[in-house]
PDB file of C-alpha atoms (C1' of nucleotides) in Angstrom:
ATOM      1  CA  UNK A  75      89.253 108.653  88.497  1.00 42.00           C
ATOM      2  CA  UNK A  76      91.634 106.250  86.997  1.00 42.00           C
ATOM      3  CA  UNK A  77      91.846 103.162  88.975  1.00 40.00           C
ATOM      4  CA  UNK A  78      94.630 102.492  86.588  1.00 43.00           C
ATOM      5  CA  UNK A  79      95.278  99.553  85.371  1.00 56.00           C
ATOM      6  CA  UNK A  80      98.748  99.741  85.727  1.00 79.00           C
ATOM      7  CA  UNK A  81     100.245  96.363  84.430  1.00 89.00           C
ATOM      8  CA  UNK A  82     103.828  98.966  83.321  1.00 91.00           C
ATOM      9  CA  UNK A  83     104.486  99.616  86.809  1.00 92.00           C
ATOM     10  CA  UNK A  84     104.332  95.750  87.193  1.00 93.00           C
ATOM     11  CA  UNK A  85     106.554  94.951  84.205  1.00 94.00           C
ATOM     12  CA  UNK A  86     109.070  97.538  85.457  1.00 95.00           C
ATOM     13  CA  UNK A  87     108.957  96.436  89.183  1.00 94.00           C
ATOM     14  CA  UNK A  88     109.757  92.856  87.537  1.00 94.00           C
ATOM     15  CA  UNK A  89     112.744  94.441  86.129  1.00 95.00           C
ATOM     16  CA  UNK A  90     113.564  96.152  89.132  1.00 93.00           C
ATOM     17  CA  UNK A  91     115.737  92.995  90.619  1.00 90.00           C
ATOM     18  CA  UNK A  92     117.763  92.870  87.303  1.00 93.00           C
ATOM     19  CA  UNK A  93     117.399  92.046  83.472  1.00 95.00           C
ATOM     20  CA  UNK A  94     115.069  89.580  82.464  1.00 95.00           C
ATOM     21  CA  UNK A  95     113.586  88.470  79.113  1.00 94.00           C
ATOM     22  CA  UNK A  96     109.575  89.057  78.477  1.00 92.00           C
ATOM     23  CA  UNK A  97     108.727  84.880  79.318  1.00 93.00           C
ATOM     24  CA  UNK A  98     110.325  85.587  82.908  1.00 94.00           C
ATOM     25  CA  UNK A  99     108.871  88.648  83.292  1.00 95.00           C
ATOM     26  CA  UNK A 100     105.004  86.468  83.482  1.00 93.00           C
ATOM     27  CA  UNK A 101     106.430  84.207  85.287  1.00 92.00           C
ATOM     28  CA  UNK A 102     108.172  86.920  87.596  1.00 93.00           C
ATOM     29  CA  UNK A 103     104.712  88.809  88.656  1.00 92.00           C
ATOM     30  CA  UNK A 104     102.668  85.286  88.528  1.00 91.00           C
ATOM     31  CA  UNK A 105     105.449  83.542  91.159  1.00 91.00           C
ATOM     32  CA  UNK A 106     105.695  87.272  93.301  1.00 92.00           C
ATOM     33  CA  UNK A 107     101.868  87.498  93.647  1.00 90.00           C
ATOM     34  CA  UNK A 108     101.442  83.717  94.535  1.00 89.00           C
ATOM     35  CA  UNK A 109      98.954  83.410  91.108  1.00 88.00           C
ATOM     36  CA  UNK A 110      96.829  86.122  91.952  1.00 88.00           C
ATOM     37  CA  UNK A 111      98.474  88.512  88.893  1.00 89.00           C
ATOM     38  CA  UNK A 112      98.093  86.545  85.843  1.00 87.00           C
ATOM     39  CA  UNK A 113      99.231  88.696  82.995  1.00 90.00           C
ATOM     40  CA  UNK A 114      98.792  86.923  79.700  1.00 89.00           C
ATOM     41  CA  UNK A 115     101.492  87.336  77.212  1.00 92.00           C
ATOM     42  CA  UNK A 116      99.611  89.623  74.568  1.00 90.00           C
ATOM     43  CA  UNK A 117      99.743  91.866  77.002  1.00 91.00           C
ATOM     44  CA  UNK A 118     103.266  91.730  78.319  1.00 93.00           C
ATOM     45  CA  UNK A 119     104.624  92.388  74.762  1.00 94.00           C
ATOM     46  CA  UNK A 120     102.974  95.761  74.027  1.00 92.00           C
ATOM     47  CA  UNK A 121     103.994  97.058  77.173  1.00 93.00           C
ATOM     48  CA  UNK A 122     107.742  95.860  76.686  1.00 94.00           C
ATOM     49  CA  UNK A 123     108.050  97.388  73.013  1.00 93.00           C
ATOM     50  CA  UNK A 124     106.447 100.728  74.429  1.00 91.00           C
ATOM     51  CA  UNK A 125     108.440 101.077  77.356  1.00 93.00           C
ATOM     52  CA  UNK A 126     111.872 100.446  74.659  1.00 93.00           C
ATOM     53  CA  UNK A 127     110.458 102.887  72.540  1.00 90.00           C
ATOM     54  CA  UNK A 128     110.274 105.527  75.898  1.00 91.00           C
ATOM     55  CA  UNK A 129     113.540 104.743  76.653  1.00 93.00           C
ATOM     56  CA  UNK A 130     112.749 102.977  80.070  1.00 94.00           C
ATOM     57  CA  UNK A 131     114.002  99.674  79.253  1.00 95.00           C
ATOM     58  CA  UNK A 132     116.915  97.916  76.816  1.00 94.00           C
ATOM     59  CA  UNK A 133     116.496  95.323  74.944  1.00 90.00           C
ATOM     60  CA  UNK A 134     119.441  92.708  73.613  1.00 92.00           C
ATOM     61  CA  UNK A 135     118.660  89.864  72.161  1.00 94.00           C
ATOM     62  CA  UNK A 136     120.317  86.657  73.424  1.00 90.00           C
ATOM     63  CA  UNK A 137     120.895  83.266  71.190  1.00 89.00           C
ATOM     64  CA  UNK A 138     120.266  80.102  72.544  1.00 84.00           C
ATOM     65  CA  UNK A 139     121.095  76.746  71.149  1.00 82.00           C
ATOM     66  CA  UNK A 140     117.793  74.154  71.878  1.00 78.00           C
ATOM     67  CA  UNK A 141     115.852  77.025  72.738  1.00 83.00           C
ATOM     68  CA  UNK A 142     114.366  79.807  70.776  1.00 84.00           C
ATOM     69  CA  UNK A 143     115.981  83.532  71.173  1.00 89.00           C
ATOM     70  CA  UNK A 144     114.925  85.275  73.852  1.00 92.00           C
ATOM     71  CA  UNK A 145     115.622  89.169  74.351  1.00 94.00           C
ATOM     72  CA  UNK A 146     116.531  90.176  77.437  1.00 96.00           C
ATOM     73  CA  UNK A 147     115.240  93.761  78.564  1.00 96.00           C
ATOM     74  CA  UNK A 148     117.123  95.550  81.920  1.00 96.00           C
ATOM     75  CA  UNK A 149     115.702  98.712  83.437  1.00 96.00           C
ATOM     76  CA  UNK A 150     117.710 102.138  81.987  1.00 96.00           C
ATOM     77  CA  UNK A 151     118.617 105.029  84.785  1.00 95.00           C
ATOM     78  CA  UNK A 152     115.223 106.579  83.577  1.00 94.00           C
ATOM     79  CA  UNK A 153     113.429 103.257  84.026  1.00 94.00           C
ATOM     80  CA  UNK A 154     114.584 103.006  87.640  1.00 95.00           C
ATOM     81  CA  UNK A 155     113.002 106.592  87.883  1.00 94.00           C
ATOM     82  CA  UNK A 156     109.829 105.616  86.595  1.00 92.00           C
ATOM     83  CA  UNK A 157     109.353 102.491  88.760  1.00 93.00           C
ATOM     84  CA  UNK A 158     110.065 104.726  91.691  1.00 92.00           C
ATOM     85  CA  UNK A 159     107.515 106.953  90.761  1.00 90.00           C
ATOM     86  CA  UNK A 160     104.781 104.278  89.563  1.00 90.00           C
ATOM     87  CA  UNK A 161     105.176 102.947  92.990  1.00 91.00           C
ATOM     88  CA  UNK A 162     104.700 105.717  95.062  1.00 90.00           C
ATOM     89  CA  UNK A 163     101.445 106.934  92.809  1.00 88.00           C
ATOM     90  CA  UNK A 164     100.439 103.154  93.559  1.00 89.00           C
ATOM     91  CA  UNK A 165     100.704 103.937  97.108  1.00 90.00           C
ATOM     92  CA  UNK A 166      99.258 106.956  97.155  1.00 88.00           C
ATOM     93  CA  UNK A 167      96.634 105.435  94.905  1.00 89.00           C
ATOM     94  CA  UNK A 168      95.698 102.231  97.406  1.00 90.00           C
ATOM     95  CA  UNK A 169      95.444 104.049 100.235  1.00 90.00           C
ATOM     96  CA  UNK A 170      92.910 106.507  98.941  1.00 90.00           C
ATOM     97  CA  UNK A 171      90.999 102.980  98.053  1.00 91.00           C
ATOM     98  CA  UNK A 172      91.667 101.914 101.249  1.00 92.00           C
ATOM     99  CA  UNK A 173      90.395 104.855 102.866  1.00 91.00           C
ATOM    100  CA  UNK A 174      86.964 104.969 100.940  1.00 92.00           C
ATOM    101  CA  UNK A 175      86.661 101.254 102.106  1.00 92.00           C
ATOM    102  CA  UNK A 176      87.102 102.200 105.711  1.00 90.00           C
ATOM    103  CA  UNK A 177      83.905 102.133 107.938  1.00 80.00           C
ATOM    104  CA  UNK A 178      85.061 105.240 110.121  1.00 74.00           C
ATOM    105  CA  UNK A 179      84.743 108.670 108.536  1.00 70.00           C
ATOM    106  CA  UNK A 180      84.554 110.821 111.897  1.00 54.00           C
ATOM    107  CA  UNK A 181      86.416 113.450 110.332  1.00 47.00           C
ATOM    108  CA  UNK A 182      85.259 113.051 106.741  1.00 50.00           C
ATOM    109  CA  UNK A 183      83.911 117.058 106.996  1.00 44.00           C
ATOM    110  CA  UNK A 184      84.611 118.182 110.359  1.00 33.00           C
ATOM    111  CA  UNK A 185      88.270 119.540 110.064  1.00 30.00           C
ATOM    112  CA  UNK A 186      91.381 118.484 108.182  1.00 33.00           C
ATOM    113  CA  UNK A 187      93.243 115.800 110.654  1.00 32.00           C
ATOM    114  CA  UNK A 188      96.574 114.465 110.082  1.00 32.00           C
ATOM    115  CA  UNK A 189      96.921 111.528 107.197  1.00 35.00           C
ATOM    116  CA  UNK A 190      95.619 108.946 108.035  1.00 35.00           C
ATOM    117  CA  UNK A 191      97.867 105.317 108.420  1.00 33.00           C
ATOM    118  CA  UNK A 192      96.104 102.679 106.174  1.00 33.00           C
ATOM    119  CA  UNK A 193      99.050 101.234 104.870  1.00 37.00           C
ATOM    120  CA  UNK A 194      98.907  98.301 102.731  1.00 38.00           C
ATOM    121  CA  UNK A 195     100.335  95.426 103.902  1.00 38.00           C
ATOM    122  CA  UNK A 196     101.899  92.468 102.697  1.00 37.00           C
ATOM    123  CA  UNK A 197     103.204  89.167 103.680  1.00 34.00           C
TER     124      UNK A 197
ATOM    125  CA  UNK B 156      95.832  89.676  85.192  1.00 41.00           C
ATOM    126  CA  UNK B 157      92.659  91.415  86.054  1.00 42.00           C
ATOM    127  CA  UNK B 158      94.211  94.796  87.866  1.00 41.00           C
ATOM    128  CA  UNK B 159      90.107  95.555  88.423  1.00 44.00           C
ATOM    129  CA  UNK B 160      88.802  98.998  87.439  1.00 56.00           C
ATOM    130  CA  UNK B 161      86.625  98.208  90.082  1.00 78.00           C
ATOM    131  CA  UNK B 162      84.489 101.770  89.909  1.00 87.00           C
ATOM    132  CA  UNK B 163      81.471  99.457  91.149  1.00 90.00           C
ATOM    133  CA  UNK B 164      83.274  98.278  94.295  1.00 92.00           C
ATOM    134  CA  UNK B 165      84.307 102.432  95.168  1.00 92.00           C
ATOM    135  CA  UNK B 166      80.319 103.163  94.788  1.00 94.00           C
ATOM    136  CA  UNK B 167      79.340 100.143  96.987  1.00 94.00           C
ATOM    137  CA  UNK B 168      81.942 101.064  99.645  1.00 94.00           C
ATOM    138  CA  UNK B 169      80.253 104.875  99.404  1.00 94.00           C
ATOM    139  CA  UNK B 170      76.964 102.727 100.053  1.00 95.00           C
ATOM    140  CA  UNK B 171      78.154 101.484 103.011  1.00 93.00           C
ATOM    141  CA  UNK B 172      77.539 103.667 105.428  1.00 90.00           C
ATOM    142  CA  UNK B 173      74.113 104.517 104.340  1.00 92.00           C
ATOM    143  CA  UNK B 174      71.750 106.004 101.582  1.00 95.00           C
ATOM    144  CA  UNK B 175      73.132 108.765  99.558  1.00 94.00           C
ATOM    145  CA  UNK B 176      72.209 109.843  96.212  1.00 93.00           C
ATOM    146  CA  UNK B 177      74.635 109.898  92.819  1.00 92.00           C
ATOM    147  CA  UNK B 178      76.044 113.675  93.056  1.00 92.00           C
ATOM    148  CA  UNK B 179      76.690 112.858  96.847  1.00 93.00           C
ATOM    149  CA  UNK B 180      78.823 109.446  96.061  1.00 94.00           C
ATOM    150  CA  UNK B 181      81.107 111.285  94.017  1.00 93.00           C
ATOM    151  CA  UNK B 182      81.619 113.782  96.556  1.00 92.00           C
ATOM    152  CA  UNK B 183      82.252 111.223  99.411  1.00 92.00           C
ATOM    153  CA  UNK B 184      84.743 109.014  97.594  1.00 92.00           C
ATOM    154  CA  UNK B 185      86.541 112.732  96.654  1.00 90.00           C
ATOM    155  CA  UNK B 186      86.316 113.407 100.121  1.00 90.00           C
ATOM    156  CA  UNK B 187      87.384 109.990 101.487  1.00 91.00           C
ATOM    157  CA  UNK B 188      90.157 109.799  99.394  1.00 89.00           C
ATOM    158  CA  UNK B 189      91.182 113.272  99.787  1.00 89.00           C
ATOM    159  CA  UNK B 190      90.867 114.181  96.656  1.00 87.00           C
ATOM    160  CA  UNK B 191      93.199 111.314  95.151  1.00 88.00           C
ATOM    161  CA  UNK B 192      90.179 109.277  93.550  1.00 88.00           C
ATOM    162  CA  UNK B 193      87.671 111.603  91.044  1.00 86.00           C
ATOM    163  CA  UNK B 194      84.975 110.041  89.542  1.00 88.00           C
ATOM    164  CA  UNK B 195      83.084 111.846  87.174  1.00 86.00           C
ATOM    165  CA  UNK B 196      79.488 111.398  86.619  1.00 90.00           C
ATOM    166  CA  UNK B 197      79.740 109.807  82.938  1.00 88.00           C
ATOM    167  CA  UNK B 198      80.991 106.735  85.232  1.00 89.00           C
ATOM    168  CA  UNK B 199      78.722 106.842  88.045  1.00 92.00           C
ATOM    169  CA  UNK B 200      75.413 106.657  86.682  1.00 93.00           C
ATOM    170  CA  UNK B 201      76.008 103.812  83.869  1.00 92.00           C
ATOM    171  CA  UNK B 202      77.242 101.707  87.404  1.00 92.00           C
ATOM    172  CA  UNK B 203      74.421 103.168  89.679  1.00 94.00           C
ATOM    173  CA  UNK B 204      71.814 102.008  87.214  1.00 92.00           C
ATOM    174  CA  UNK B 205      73.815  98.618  86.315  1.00 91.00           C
ATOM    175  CA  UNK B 206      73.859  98.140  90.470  1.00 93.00           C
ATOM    176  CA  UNK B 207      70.221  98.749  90.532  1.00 92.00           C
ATOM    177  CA  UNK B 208      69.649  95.920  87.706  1.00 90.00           C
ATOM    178  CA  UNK B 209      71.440  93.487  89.701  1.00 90.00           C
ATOM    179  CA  UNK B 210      69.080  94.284  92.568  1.00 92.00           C
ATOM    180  CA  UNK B 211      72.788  95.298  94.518  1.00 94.00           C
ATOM    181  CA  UNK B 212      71.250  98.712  95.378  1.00 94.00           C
ATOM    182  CA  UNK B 213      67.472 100.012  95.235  1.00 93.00           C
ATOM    183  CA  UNK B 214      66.796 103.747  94.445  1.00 89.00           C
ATOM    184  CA  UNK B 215      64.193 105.671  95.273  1.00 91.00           C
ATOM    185  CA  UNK B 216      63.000 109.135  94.043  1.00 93.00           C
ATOM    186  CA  UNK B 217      62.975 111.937  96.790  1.00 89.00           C
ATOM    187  CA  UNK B 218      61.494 115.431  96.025  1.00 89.00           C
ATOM    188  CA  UNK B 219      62.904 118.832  96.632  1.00 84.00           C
ATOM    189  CA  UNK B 220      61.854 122.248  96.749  1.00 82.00           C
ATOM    190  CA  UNK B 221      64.378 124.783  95.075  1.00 79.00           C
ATOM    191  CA  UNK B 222      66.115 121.808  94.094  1.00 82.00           C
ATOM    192  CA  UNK B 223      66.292 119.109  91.513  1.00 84.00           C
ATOM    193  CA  UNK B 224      64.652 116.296  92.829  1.00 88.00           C
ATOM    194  CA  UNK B 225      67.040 113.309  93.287  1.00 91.00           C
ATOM    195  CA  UNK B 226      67.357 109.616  93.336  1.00 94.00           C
ATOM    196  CA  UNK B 227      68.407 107.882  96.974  1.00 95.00           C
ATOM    197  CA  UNK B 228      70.266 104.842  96.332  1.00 95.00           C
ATOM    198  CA  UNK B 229      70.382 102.528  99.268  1.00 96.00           C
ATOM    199  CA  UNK B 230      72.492  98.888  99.904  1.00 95.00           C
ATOM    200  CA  UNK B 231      70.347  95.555 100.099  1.00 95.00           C
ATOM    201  CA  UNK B 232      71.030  92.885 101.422  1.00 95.00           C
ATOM    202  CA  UNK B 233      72.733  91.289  98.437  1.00 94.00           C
ATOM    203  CA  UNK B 234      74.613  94.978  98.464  1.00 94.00           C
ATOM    204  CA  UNK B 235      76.158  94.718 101.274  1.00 95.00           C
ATOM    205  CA  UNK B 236      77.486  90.986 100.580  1.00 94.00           C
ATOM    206  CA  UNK B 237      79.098  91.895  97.348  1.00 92.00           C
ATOM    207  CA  UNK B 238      80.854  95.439  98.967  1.00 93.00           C
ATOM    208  CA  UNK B 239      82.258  92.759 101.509  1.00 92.00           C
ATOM    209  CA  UNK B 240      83.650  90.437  98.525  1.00 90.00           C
ATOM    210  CA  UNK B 241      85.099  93.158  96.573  1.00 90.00           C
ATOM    211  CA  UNK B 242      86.357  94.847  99.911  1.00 91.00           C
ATOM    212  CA  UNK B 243      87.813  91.241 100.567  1.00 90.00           C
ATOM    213  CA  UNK B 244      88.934  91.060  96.757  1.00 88.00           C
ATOM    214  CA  UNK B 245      90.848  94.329  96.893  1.00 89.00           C
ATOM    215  CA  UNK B 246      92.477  93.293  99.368  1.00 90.00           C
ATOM    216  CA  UNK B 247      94.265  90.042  97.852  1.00 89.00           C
ATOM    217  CA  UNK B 248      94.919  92.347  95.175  1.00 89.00           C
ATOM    218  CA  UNK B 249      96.662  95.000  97.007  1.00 90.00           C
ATOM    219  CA  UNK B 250      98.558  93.095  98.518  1.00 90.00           C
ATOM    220  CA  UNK B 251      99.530  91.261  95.013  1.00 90.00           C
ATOM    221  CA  UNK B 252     100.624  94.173  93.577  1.00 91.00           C
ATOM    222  CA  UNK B 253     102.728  95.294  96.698  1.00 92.00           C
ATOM    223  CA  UNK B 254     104.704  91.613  97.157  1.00 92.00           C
ATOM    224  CA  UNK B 255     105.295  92.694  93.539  1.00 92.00           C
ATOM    225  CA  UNK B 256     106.617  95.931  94.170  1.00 92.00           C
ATOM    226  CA  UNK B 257     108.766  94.544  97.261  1.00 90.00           C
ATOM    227  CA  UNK B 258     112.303  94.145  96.678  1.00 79.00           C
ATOM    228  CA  UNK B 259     112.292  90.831  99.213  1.00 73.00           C
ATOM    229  CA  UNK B 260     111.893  87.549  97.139  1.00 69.00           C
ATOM    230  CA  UNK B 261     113.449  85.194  98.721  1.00 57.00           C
ATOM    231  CA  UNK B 262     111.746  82.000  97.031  1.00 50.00           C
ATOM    232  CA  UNK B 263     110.901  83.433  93.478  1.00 53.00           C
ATOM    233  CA  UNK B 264     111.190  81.037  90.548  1.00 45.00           C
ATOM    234  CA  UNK B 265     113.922  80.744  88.835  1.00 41.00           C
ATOM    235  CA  UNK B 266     114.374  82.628  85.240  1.00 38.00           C
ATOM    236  CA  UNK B 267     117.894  81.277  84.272  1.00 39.00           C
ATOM    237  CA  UNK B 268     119.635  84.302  82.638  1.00 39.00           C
ATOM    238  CA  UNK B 269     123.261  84.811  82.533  1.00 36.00           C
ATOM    239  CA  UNK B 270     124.599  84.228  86.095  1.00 35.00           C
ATOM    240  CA  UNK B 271     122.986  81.239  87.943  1.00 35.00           C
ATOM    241  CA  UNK B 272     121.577  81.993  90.975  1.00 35.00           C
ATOM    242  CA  UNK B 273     120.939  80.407  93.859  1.00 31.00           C
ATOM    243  CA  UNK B 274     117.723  79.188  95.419  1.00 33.00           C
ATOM    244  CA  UNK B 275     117.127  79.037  98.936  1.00 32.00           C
ATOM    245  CA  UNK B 276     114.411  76.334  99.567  1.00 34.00           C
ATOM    246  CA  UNK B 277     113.390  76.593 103.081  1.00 36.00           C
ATOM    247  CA  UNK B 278     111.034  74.139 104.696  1.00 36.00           C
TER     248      UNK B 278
ATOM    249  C1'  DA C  70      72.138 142.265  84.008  1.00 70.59           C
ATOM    250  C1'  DC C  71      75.043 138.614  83.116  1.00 70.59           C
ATOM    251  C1'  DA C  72      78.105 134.850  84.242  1.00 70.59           C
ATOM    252  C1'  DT C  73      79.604 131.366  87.098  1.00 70.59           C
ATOM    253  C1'  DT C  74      79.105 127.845  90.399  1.00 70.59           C
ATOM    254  C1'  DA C  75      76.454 124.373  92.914  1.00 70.59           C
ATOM    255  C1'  DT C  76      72.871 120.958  92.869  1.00 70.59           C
ATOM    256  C1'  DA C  77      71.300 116.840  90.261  1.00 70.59           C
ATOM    257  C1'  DT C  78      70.532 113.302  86.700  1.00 70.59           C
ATOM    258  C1'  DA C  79      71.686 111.509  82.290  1.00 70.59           C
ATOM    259  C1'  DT C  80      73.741 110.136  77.629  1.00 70.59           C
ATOM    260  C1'  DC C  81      77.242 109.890  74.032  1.00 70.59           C
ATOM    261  C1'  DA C  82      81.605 109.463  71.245  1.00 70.59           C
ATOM    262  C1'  DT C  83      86.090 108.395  71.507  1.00 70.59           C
ATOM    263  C1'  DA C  84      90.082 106.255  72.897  1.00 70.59           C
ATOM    264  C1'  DA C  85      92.396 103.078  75.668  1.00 70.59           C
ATOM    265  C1'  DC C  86      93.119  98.692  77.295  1.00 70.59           C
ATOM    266  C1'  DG C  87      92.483  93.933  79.182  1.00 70.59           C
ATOM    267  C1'  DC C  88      91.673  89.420  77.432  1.00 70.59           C
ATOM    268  C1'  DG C  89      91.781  85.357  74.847  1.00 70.59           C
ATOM    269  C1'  DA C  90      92.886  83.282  70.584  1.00 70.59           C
ATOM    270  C1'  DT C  91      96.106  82.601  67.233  1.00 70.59           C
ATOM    271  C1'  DA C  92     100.685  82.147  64.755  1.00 70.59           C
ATOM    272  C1'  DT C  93     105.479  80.674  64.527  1.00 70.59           C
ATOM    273  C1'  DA C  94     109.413  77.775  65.929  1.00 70.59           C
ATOM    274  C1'  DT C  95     112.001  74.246  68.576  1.00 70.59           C
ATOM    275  C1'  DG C  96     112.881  70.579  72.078  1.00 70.59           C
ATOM    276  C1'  DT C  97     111.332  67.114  75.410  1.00 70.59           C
ATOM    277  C1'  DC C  98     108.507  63.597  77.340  1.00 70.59           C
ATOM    278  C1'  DA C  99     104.854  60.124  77.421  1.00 70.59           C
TER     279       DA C  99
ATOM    280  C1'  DT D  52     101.283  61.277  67.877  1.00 70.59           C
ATOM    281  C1'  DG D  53     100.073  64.445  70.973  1.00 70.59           C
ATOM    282  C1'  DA D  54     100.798  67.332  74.674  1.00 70.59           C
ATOM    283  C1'  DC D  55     103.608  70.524  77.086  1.00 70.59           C
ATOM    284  C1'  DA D  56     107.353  73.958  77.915  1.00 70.59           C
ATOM    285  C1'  DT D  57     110.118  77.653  76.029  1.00 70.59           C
ATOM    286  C1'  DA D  58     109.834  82.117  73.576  1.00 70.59           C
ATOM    287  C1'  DT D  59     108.231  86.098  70.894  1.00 70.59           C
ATOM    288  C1'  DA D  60     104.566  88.332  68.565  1.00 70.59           C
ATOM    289  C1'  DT D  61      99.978  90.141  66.604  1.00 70.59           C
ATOM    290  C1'  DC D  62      94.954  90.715  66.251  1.00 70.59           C
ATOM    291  C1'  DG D  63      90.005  91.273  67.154  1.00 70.59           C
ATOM    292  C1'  DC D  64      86.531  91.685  70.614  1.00 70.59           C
ATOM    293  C1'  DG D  65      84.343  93.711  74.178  1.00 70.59           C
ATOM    294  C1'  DT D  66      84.529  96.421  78.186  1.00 70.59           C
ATOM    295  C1'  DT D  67      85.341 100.721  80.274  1.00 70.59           C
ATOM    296  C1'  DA D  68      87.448 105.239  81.584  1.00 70.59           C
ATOM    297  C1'  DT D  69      87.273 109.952  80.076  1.00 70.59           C
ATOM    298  C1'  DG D  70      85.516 114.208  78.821  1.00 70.59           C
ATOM    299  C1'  DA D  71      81.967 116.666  76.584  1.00 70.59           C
ATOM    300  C1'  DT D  72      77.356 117.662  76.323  1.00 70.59           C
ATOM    301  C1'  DA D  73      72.311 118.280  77.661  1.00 70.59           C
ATOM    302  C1'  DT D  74      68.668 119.718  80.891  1.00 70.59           C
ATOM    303  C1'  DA D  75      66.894 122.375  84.862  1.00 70.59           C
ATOM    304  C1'  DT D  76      66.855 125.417  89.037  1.00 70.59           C
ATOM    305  C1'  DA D  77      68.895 128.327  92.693  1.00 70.59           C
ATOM    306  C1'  DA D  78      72.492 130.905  94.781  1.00 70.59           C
ATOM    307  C1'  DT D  79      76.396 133.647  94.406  1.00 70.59           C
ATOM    308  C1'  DG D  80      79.643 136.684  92.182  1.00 70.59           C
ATOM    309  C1'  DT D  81      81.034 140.708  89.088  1.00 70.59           C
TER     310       DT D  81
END
DNA sequence: ACATTATATATCATAACGCGATATATGTCA
DNA sequence: TGACATATATCGCGTTATGATATATAATGT
């Protein structure tokens, strides 16, 4: 079934808007999805080195003076391919959960109708 | 960051619009979802039983000739206030994901890198 | 006659992954 | 002094998705 998990396709939609280091990123999804994503930062990390070792992100690291180094990842051509794909599968994905939520099933054996509109919406 | 699994919610939904047994639930969210969503069996009955311990759903043997006899799982009352949570739960979560996805942020938090930009407070 | 598919429930091993804790390092503020 | 913010990073724990397997009968296909 896969009701994936997909917190990638939320690190590269972060990335989408333009390069940003791996503390932004949390911040980035926390601030977009008003607190209701929370992704802890032993999770971002994995994700970040994995997706520079796929070749779907760049890393350079950036010196600061007061701060620590930060490294600062931007989205590669194939990275903006893959974020364009991990969206539509999440599409594709939430309205098939959308559609199992949904009270009417008149057609759910009768005949193949046209798809169906649940789109998801947001604010 | 919680992106739920939530296999349990899927089963509830099937639930919803009355008794069915555990090889019928798998069909109907395949057919609901048109195929997107597959659960496989290994999943299903673990959840149908752990559903049954929480007193969510209550199952009842049902006897068939030529057939394997098979177990009829139906909602309580405490069922069908937990499908509307999660249903309600998905929801905020969909919609998470998708302000994520969106390329409109007009009052994100700022990240400083490189270039300052600027931040349109609005009232 | 034999094999496959459908109905139907059930368990198991493995791998993947989310989650929280922890470590390291520096600067600021109370 | 202690807490908090910035910033990257790893690790163990427990949960869970996945696919394989087992059992049993009937219908259908070759």
């Amino acid at each position: 079934m896969r009701y994936k998990t997909d917190l990638e396709a939320m690190v590269l939609a972060a990335l989408g808007d333009g390069p940003a280091h791996g503390y932004g990123i949390v911040r980035t999804i926390r601030a977009r999805s008003e607190g209701v994503l929370k992704m802890g930062e032993g999770q971002l990390y994995p994700i970040l080195h994995r997706l520079e070792e796929e070749g779907l992100v760049g890393g350079d690291w950036e010196m600061q003076d007061g701060k620590p180094p930060r490294k600062v990842y931007t989205l590669t051509e194939a990275g903006h391919g893959a974020l364009e794909s991990r969206q539509r599968e999440w599409g594709a994905f939430a309205n098939a959960v959308a559609r199992v939520f949904s009270k009417k099933h008149e057609a759910e054996a009768a005949y193949d109708h046209g798809a169906p509109s649940l789109e998801v919406r947001h604010a």
